[in-house]
Structure formats: structure tokens, C-alpha cells
Tab-separated table of C-alpha atoms in Angstrom:
chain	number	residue	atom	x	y	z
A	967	UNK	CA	40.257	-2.924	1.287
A	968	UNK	CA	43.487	-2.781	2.864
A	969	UNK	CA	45.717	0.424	2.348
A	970	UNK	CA	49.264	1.094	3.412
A	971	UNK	CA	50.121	3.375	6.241
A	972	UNK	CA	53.965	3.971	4.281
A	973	UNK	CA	55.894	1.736	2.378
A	974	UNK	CA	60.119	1.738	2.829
A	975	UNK	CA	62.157	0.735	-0.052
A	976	UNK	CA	64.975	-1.209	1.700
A	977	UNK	CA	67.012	-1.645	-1.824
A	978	UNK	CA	67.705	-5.652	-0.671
A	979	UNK	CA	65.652	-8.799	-1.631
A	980	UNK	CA	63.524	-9.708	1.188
A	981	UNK	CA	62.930	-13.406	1.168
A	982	UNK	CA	59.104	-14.584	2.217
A	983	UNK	CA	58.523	-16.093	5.835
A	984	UNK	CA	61.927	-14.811	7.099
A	985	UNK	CA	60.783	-11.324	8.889
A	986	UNK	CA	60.256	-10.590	12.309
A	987	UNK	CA	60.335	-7.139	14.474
A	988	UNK	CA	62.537	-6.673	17.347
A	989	UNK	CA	63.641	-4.359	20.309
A	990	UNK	CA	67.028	-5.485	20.649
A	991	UNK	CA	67.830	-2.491	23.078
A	992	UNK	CA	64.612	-3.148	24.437
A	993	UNK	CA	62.795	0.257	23.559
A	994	UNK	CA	63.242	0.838	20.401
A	995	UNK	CA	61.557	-1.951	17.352
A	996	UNK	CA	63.566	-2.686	14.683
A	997	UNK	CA	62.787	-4.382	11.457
A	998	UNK	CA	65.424	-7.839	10.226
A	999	UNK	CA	64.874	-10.084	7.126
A	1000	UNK	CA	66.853	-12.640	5.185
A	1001	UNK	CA	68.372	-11.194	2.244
A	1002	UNK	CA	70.474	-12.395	-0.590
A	1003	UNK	CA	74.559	-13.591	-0.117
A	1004	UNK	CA	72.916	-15.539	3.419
A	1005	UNK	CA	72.821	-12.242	5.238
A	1006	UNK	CA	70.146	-10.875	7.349
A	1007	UNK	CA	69.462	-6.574	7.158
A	1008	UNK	CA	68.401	-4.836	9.934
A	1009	UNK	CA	66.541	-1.831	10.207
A	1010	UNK	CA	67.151	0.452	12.723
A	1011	UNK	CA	64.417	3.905	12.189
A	1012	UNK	CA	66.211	6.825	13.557
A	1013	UNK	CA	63.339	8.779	12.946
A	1014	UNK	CA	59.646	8.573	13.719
A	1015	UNK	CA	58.519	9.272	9.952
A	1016	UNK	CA	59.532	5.998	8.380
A	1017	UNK	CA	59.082	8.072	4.640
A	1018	UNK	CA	61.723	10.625	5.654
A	1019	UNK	CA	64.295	8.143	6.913
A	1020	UNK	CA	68.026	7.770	5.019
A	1021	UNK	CA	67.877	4.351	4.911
A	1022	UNK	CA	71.469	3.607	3.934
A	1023	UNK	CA	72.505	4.785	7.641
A	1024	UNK	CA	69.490	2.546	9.321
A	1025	UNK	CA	70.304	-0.628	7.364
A	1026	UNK	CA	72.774	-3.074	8.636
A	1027	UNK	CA	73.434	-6.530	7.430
A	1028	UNK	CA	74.329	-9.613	9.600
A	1029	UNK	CA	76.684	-12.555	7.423
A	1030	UNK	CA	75.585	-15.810	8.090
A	1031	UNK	CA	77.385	-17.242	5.573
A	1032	UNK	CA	74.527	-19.878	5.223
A	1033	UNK	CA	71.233	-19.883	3.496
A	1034	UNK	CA	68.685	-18.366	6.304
A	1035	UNK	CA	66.115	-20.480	6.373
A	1036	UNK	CA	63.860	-18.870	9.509
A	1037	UNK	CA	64.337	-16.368	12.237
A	1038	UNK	CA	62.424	-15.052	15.507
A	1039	UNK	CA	62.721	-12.188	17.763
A	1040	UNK	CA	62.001	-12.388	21.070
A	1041	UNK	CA	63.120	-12.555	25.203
A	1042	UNK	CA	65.135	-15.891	25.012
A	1043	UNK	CA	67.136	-14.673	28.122
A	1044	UNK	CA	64.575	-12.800	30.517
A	1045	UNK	CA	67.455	-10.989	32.548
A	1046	UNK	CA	68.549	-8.922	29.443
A	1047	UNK	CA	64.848	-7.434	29.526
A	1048	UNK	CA	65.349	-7.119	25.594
A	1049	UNK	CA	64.946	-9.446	22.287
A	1050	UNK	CA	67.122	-11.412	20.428
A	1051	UNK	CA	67.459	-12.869	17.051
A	1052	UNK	CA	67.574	-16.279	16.488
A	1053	UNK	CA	68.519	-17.185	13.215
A	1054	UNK	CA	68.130	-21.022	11.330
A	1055	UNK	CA	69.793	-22.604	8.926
A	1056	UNK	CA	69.385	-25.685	7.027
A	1057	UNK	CA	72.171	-27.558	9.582
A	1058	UNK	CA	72.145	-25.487	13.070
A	1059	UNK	CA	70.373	-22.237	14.830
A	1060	UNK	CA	72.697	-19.342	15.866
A	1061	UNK	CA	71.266	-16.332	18.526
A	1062	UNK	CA	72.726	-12.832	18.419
A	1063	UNK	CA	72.790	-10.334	20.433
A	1064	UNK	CA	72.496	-7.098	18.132
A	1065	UNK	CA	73.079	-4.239	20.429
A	1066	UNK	CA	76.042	-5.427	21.400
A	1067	UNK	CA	76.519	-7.261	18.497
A	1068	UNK	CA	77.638	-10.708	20.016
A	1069	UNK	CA	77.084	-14.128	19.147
A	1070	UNK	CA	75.306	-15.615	22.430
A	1071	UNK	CA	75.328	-19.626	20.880
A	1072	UNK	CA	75.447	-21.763	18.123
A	1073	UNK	CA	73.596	-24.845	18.017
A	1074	UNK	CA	73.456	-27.753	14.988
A	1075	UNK	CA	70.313	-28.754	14.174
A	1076	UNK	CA	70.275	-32.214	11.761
A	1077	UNK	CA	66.516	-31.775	11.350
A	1078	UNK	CA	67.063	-27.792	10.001
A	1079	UNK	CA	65.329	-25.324	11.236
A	1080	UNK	CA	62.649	-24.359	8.664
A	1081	UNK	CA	60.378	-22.412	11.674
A	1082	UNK	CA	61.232	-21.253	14.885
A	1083	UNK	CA	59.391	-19.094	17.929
A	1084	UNK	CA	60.253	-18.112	21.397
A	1085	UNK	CA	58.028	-17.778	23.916
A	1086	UNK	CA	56.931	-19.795	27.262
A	1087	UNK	CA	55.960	-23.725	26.470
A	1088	UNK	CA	53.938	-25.359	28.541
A	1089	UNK	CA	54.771	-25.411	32.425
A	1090	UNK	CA	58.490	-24.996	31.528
A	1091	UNK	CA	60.019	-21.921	33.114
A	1092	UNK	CA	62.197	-20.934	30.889
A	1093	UNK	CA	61.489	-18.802	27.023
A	1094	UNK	CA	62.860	-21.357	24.659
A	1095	UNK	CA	63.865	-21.069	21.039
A	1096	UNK	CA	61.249	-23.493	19.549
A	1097	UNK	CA	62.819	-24.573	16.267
A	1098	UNK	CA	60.763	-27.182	13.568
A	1099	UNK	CA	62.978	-29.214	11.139
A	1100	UNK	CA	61.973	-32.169	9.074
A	1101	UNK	CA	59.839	-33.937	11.252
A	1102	UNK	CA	61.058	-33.007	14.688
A	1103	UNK	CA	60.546	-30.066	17.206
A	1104	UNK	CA	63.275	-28.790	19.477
A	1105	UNK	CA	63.173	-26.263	22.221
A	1106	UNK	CA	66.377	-24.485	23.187
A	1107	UNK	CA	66.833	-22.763	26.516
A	1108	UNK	CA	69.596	-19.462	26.488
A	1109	UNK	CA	72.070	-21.793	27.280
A	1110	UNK	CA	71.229	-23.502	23.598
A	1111	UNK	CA	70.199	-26.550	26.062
A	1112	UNK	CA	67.429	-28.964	23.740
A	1113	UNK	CA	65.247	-28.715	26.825
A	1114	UNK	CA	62.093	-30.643	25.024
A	1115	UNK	CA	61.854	-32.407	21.976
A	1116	UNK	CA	59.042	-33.892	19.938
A	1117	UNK	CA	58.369	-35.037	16.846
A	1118	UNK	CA	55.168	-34.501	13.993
A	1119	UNK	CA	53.884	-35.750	11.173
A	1120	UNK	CA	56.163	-33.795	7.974
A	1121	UNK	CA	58.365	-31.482	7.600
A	1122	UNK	CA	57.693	-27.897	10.272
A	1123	UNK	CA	56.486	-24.909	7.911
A	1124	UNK	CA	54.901	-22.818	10.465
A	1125	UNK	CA	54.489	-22.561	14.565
A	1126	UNK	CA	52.672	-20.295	16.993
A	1127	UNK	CA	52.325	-20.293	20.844
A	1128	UNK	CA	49.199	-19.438	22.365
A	1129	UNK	CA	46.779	-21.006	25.577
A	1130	UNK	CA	44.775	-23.110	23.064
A	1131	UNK	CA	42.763	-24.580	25.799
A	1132	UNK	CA	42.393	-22.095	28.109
A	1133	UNK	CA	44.684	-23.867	30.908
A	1134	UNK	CA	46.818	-20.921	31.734
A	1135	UNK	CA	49.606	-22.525	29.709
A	1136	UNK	CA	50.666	-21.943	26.193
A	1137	UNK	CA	50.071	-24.680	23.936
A	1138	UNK	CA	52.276	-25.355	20.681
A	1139	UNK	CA	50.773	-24.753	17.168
A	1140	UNK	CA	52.409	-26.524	14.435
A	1141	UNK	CA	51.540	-26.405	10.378
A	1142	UNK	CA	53.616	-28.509	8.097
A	1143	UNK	CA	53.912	-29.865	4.921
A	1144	UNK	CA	51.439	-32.791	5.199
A	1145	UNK	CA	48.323	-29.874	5.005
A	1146	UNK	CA	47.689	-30.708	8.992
A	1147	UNK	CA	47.784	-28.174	12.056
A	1148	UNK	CA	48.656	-30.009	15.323
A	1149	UNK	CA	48.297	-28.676	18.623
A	1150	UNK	CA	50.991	-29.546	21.216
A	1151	UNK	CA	51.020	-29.427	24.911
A	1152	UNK	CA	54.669	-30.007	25.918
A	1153	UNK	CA	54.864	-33.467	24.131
A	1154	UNK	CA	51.464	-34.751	24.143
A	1155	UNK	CA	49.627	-33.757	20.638
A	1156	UNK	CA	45.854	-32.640	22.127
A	1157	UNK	CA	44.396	-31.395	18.688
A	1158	UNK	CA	44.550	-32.060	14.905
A	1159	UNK	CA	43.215	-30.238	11.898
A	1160	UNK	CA	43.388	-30.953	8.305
A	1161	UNK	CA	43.568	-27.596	5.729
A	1162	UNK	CA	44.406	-28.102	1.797
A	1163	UNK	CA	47.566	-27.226	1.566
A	1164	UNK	CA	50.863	-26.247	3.573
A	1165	UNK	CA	50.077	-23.970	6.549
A	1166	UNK	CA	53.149	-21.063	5.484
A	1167	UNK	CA	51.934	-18.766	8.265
A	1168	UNK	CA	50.708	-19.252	11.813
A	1169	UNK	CA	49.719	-16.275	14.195
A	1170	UNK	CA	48.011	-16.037	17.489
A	1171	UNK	CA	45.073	-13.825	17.865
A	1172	UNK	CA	43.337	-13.075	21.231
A	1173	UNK	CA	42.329	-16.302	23.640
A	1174	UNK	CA	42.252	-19.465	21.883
A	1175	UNK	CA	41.879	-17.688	18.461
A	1176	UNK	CA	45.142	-17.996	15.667
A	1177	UNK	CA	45.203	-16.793	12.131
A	1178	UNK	CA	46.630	-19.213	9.475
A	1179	UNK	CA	47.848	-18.874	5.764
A	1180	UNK	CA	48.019	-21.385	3.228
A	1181	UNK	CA	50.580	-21.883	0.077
A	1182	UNK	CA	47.092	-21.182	-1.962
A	1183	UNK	CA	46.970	-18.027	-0.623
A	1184	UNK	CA	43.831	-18.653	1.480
A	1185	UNK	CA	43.731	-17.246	4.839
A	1186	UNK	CA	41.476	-17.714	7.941
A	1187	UNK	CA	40.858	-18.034	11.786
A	1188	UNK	CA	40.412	-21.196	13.983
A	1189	UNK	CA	39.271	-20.679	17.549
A	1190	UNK	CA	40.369	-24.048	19.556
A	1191	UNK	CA	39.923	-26.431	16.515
A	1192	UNK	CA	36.958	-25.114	14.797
């Protein structure tokens, strides 16, 4: 059985799949969700007891004016040597800066952005923004340059990046509406596997293992494609 380290009461509606952790000054992790009135909170711990934090000084909330449909943390721009948050929208992607609390760019996105992850791709140099829409994957660059593009078989629910095939190289994994995982290698789809039901959740485990949920609430492990 699975029991709770702490629980924090953050007093704001968190909405499901839309939670990631960050170290936007690079050291310290912070904790950002969607939340009602299309804003996104983040929590900043000032203290090393989460249960004895004031949590009306470490919450912030970002306007994005739009329904927030996914968001990722992660080192889009190397250089900085800290995360970012990339935030999507039904229409376009938009990546902040929080510490100093810039916007760095703002891209549209016709095919919405209903998952996104950053990470390495491939042989590509550069951490992209990976962002799934309806049908269609894009990968962003910091310069919000659509570096790669690709399409799948229904609308993006989930993605992961992980060395599926033990070639050195991350691989894309992809769940979507249509119940299937695909497994992408730049463009080129190298591996397909049917579930029961949309794939909500995608995370990578150690080698070639991920972790998947479903919309039924089942969970489980594939290593490669078994």
C-alpha cells in the first residue's frame, strides 16, 4: 500500500495531467499546475518541511489568459543551466522564464498542444519542446524554431523520451486517443502497441523500460514493446 510522505493543501483547483516540477533557478524544485481562470500556480517551498510552510507567500500564479491545456519543465536552452516552463494551449505554446519572470517565445500551434516534453530527440543537438496536437508532433528549438515535425495516428494524449532501443539516442513515445503507443525515432515510427483505452500518462523508467496509465485507470510497464 502506498502512503503519503505529506500532503500540501494549495487552496486552488489543480487540473489532472497539467503538473510538472521545476528548478527554474536551477537549485531549488518548485512545484506549477494549471488552475482555474487559465492561470498556472507555482510553488516555491521556502522551507524544507513542506507541512510547516505558509503557503500563501510560496504560491504564485502565472495568467495565461487561455485554457492550459499541457505544460513541461525542463532545459530548453542549455546555456541558462536551469528549467523552463513551457506552457500549451489549445491554439499556440508560450515558454517562460520564471526567475526572471520573462516571456522567452510564443509560438501558434493549429494542431494544439494537448502534450508536450523537452528533452534530446534523436541525433538532434538541440533540447526541443516536443509538443502533440491533433494528429501531428512538433519539436521547437529555444528559438521556438519547428525543428522536426511528424505526424500519428489520433489526437497526442501522452509522450515520453527515453533510448527505446538501446542506440544511444532517445526515441519518442507517443499515446493517443486511438488506444495505440507508437515509438518514434526522429520521423520514422520503429514500434507500435495497442492498449484498451487512451494512454493519459507516459513515463520513462530505467533503460528501455516506461510506465503507462490508461483513462481506465489501469497502469503498467512495457520494456521495448513487450
Amino acid at each position: 500500500m502506498l502512503v503519503p510522505v505529506f500532503s500540501l493543501q494549495l487552496n486552488n483547483k489543480v487540473f489532472p495531467r497539467t503538473v510538472a516540477v521545476g528548478k527554474f533557478n536551477g537549485k531549488r524544485s518548485c512545484l506549477v499546475g494549471a488552475t482555474a481562470g487559465n492561470k498556472v500556480f507555482i510553488h516555491s517551498p521556502q522551507d524544507n518541511n513542506p507541512q510547516a510552510q505558509q503557503l500563501e507567500r510560496n504560491v504564485s500564479l502565472l495568467n495565461v489568459n487561455q485554457v492550459v491545456t499541457s505544460l513541461a519543465c525542463g532545459q530548453l536552452d542549455e546555456q541558462l543551466k536551469k528549467d523552463l516552463l513551457v506552457v500549451g494551449t489549445n491554439t499556440n505554446i508560450t515558454a517562460y522564464d520564471i526567475d526572471r519572470n520573462v516571456d522567452l517565445f510564443f509560438k501558434e500551434t493549429p494542431d494544439g498542444a494537448h502534450a508536450i516534453t523537452i528533452g534530446k530527440w534523436g541525433e538532434l543537438p538541440e533540447q526541443l519542446a516536443i509538443v502533440g496536437g491533433n494528429c501531428s508532433i512538433h519539436g521547437f528549438n529555444k528559438k521556438s524554431e519547428d525543428v522536426l515535425w511528424t505526424v500519428t495516428g489520433d489526437h497526442v494524449s501522452s509522450l515520453a523520451l527515453l533510448d527505446f532501443n538501446g542506440d544511444g539516442y532517445n526515441e519518442l513515445v507517443v499515446g493517443s486517443q486511438d488506444y495505440d503507443i507508437r515509438v518514434f525515432r526522429e520521423d520514422q515510427l520503429i514500434s507500435e502497441m495497442q492498449e484498451t483505452e487512451t494512454i493519459v500518462s507516459l513515463c520513462p523508467l530505467i533503460g528501455a523500460r516506461f510506465g503507462y496509465a490508461l483513462a481506465n485507470g489501469t497502469v503498467g510497464i512495457y520494456e521495448r514493446s513487450n
